[in-house]
PDB file of C-alpha atoms in Angstrom:
ATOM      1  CA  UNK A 892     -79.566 114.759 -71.658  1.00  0.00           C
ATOM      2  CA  UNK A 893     -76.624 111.632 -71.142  1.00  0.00           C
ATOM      3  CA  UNK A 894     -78.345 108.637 -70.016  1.00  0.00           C
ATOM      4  CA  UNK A 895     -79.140 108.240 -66.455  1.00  0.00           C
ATOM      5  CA  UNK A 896     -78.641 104.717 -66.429  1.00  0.00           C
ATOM      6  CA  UNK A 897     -75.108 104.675 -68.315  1.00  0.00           C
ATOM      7  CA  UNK A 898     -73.864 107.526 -65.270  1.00  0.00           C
ATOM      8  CA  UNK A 899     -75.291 105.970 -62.165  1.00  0.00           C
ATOM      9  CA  UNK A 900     -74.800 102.217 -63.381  1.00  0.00           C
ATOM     10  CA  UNK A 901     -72.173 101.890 -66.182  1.00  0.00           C
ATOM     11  CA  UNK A 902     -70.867  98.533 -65.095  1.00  0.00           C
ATOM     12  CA  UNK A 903     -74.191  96.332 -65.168  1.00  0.00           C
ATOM     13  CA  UNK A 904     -74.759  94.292 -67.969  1.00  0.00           C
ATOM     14  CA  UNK A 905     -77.622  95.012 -70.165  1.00  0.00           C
ATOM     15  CA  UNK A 906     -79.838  93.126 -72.806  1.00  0.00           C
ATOM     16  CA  UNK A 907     -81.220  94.613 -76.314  1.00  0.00           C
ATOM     17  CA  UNK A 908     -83.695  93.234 -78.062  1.00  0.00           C
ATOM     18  CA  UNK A 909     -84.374  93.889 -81.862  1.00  0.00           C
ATOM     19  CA  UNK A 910     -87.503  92.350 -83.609  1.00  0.00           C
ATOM     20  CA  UNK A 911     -88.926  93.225 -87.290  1.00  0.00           C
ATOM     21  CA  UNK A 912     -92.188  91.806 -88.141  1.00  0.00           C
ATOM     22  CA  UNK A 913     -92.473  90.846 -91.619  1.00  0.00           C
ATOM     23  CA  UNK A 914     -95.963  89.463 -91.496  1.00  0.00           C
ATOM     24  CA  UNK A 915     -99.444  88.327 -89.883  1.00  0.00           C
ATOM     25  CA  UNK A 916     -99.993  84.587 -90.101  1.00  0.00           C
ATOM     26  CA  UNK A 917    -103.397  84.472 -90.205  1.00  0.00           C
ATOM     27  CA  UNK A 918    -104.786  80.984 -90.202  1.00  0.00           C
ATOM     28  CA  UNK A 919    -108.150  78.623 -89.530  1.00  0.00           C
ATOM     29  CA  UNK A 920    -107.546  78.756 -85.706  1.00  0.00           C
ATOM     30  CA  UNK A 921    -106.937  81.521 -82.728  1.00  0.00           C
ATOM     31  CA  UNK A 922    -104.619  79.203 -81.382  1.00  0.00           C
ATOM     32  CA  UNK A 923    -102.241  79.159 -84.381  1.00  0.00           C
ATOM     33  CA  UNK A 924    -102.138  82.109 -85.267  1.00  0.00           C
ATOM     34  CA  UNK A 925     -98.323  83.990 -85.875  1.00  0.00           C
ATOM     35  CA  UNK A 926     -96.052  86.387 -86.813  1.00  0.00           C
ATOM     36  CA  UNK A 927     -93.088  86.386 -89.301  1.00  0.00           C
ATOM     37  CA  UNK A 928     -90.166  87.979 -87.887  1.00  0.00           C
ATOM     38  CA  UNK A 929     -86.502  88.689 -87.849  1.00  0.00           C
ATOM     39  CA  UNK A 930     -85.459  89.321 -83.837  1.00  0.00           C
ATOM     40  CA  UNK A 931     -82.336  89.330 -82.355  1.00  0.00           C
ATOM     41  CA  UNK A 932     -81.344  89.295 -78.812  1.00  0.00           C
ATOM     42  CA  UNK A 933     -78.018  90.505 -77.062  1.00  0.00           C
ATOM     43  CA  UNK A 934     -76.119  90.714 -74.178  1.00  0.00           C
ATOM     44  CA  UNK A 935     -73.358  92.795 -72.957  1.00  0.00           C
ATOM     45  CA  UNK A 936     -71.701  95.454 -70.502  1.00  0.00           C
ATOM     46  CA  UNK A 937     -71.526  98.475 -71.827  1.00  0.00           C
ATOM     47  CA  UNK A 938     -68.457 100.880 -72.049  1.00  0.00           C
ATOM     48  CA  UNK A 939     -69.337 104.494 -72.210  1.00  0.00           C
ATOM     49  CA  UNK A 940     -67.195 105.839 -75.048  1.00  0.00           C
ATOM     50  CA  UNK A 941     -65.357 109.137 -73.983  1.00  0.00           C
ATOM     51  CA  UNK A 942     -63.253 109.179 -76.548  1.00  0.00           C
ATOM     52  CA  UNK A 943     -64.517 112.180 -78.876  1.00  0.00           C
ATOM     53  CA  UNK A 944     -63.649 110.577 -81.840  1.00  0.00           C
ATOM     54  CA  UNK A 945     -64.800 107.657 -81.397  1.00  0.00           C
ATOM     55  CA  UNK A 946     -68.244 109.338 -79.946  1.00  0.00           C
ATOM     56  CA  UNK A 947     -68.278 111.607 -83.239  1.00  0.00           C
ATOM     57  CA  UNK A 948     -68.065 108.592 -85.384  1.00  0.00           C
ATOM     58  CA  UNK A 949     -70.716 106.515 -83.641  1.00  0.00           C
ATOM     59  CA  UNK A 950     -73.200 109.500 -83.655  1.00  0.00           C
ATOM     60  CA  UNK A 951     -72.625 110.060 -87.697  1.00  0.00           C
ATOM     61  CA  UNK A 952     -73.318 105.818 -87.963  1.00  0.00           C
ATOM     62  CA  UNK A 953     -76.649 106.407 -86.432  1.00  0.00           C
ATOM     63  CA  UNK A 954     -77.790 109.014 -88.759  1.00  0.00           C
ATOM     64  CA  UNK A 955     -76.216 107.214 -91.473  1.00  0.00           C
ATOM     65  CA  UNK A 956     -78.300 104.142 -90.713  1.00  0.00           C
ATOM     66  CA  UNK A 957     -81.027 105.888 -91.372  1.00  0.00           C
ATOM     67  CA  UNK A 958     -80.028 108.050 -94.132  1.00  0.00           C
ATOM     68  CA  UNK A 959     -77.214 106.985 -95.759  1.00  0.00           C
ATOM     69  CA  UNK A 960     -74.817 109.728 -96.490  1.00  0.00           C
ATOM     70  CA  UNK A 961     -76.413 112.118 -94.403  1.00  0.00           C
ATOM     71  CA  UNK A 962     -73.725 113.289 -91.886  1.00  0.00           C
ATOM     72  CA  UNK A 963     -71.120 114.140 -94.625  1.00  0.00           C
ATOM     73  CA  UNK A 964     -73.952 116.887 -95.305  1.00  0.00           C
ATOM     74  CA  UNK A 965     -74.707 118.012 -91.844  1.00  0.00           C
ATOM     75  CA  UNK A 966     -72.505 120.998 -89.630  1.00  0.00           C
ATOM     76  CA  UNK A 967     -70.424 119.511 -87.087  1.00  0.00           C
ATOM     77  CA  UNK A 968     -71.729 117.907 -83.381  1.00  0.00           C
ATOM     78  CA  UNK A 969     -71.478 120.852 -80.891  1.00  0.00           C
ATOM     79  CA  UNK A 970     -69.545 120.356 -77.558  1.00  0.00           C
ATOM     80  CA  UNK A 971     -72.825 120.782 -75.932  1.00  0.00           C
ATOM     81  CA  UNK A 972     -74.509 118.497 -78.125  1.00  0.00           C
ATOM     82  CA  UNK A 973     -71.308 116.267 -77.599  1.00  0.00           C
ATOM     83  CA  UNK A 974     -71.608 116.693 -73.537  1.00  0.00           C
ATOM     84  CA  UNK A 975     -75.690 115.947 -73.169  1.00  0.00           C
ATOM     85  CA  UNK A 976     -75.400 112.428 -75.450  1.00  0.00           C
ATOM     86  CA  UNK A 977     -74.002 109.274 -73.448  1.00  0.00           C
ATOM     87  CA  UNK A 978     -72.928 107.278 -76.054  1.00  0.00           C
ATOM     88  CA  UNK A 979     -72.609 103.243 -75.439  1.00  0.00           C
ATOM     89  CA  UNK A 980     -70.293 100.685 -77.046  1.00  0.00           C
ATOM     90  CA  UNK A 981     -71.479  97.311 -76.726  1.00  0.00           C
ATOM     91  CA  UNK A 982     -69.163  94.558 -76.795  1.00  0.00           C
ATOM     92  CA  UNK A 983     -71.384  91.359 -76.974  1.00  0.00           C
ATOM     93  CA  UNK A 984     -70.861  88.511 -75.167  1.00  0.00           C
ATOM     94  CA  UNK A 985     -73.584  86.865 -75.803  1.00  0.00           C
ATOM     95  CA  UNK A 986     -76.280  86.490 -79.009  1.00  0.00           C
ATOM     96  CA  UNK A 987     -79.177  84.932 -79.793  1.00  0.00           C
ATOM     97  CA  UNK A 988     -81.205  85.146 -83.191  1.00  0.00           C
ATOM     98  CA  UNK A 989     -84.313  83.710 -84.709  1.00  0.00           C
ATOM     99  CA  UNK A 990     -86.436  83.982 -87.411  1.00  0.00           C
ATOM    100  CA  UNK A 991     -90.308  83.048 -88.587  1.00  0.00           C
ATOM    101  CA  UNK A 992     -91.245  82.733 -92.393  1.00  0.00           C
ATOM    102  CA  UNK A 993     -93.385  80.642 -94.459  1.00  0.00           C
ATOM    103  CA  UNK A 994     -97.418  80.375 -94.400  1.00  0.00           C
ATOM    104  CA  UNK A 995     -99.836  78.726 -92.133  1.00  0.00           C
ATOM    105  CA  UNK A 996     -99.041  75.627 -90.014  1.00  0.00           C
ATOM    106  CA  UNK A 997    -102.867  74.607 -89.248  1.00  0.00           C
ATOM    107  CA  UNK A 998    -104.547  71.095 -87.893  1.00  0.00           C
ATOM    108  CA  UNK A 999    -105.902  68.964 -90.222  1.00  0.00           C
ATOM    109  CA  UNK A1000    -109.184  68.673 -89.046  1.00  0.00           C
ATOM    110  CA  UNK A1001    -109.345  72.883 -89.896  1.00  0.00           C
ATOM    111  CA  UNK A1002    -107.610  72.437 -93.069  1.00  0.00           C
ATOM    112  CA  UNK A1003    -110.476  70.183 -93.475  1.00  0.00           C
ATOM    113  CA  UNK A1004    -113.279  72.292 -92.680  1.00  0.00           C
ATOM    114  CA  UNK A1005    -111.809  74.589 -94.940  1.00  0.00           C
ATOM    115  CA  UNK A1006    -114.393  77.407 -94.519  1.00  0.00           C
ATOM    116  CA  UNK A1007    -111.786  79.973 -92.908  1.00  0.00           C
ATOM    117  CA  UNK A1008    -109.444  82.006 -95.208  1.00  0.00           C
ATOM    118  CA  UNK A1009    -105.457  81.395 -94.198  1.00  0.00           C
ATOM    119  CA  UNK A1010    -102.978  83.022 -95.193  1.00  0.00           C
ATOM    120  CA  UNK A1011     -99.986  85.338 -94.315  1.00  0.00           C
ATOM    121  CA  UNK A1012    -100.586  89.525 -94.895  1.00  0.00           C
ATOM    122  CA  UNK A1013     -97.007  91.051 -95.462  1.00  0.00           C
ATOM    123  CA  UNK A1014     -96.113  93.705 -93.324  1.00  0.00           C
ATOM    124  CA  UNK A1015     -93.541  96.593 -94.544  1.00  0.00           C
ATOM    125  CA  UNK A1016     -91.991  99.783 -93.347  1.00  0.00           C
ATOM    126  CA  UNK A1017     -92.145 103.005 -96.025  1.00  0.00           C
ATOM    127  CA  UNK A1018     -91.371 106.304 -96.265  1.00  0.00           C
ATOM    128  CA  UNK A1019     -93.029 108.872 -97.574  1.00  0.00           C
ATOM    129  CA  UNK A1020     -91.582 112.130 -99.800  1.00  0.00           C
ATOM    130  CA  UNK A1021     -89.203 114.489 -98.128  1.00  0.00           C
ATOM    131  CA  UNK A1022     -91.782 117.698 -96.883  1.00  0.00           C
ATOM    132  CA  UNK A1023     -89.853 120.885 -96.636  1.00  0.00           C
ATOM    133  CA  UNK A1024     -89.208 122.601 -93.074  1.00  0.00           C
ATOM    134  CA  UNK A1025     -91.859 125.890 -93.331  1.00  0.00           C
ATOM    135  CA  UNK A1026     -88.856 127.894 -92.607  1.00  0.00           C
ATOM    136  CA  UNK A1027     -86.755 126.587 -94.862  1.00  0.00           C
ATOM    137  CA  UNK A1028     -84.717 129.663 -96.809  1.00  0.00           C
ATOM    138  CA  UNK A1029     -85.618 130.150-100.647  1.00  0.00           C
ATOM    139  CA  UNK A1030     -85.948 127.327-102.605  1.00  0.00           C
ATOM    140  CA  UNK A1031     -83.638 124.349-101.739  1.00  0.00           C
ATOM    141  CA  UNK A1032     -84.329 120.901-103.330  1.00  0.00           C
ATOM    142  CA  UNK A1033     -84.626 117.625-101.489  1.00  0.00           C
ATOM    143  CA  UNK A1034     -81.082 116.293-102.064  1.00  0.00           C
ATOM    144  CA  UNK A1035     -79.961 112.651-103.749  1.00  0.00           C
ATOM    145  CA  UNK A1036     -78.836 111.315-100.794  1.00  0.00           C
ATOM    146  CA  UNK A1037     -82.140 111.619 -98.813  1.00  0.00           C
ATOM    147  CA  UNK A1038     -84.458 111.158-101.895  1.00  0.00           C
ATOM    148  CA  UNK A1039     -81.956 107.731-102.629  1.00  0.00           C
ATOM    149  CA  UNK A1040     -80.843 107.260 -99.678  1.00  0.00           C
ATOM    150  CA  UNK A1041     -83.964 106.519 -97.678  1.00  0.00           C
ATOM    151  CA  UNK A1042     -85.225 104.351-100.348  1.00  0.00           C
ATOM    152  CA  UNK A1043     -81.971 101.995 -99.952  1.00  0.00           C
ATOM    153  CA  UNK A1044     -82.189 102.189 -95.853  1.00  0.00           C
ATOM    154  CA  UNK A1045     -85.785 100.775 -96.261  1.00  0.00           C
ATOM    155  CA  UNK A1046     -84.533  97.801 -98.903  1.00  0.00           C
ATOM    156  CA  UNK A1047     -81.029  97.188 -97.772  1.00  0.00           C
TER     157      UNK A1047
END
C-alpha cells in the first residue's frame, strides 16, 4: 500500500535518522558507559516521484543495496506493484553526522581502583547462507551474486 503520509501530506518536511552501532563501551562506571556509532541525521521535503522511470530505478537501488546485482536477475515491477509503492525523493537541505570510536574514557579515581574490567565489545551485522524457498522447482543453485554479493553489502 503507497504511504499514507506521502498522499495526505506530501509537502511537510520530514527528518531521517540513520544510526549503526559498532560497539558497547563498557567501562569502570554506569555513568560512562557508551556506544560506538556511525549516525546520520537529515532533513528535507520530500517529492513523490511519479515519474515511472525514475520510480523503477529507485526501487532496483533498494534491492541492490542490499544485494548487489540482484534486480538485473529479477522479472520486471508490475503496474500494480508500481501503483501500491509511494516512492520518495529526498532532496536534503539539511545534514548532520557524527561518529563514536575508540575505548573507554573513565575517571581516574576508577582507573585507579582498577577492579572492574573496561573495554569496548564490537558489534557486527552477518548473514547467514542462502536457505532455499520449500517450493523452489528442481534443483537451482544459490547464484554468485547473492552468495558474493551479500558478503560485499555487509563489508562495503
Amino acid at each position: 500500500m503507497a504511504s499514507r503520509s506521502m498522499i495526505d501530506a506530501p509537502e511537510q518536511d520530514i527528518c531521517v535518522t540513520v544510526t549503526l552501532v559498532d560497539g558497547l563501551v563498557l567501562v569502570r562506571s554506569a555513568f560512562h558507559h557508551s556506544m560506538n556509532y556511525r549516525s546520520a541525521v537529515l532533513v528535507g521535503r520530500p517529492r513523490r516521484v511519479e515519474d515511472a522511470d525514475e520510480r523503477i530505478r529507485a526501487l532496483d537501488a533498494i534491492v541492490d543495496q542490499v544485494v548487489p546485482g540482484r534486480s538485473a536477475y529479477l522479472r520486471s515491477h508490475t503496474r500494480k506493484e508500481l501503483a501500491a509503492t509511494a516512492v520518495p525523493a529526498l532532496p536534503m537541505y539539511e545534514a548532520s553526522v557524527t561518529s563514536r570510536s575508540g575505548g573507554p574514557v573513565d575517571d581516574d579515581l576508577d582507573i585507579r581502583q582498577g577492579d572492574v574490567e573496561a573495554g569496548v565489545v564490537a558489534v557486527w551485522e552477518a548473514l547467514g547462507d542462502a536457505e532455499p524457498a520449500a517450493d523452489l522447482a528442481g534443483t537451482v543453485p544459490v547464484p554468485d551474486h547473492v552468495d558474493d554479493g551479500c558478503r560485499y553489502a555487509l563489508r562495503g
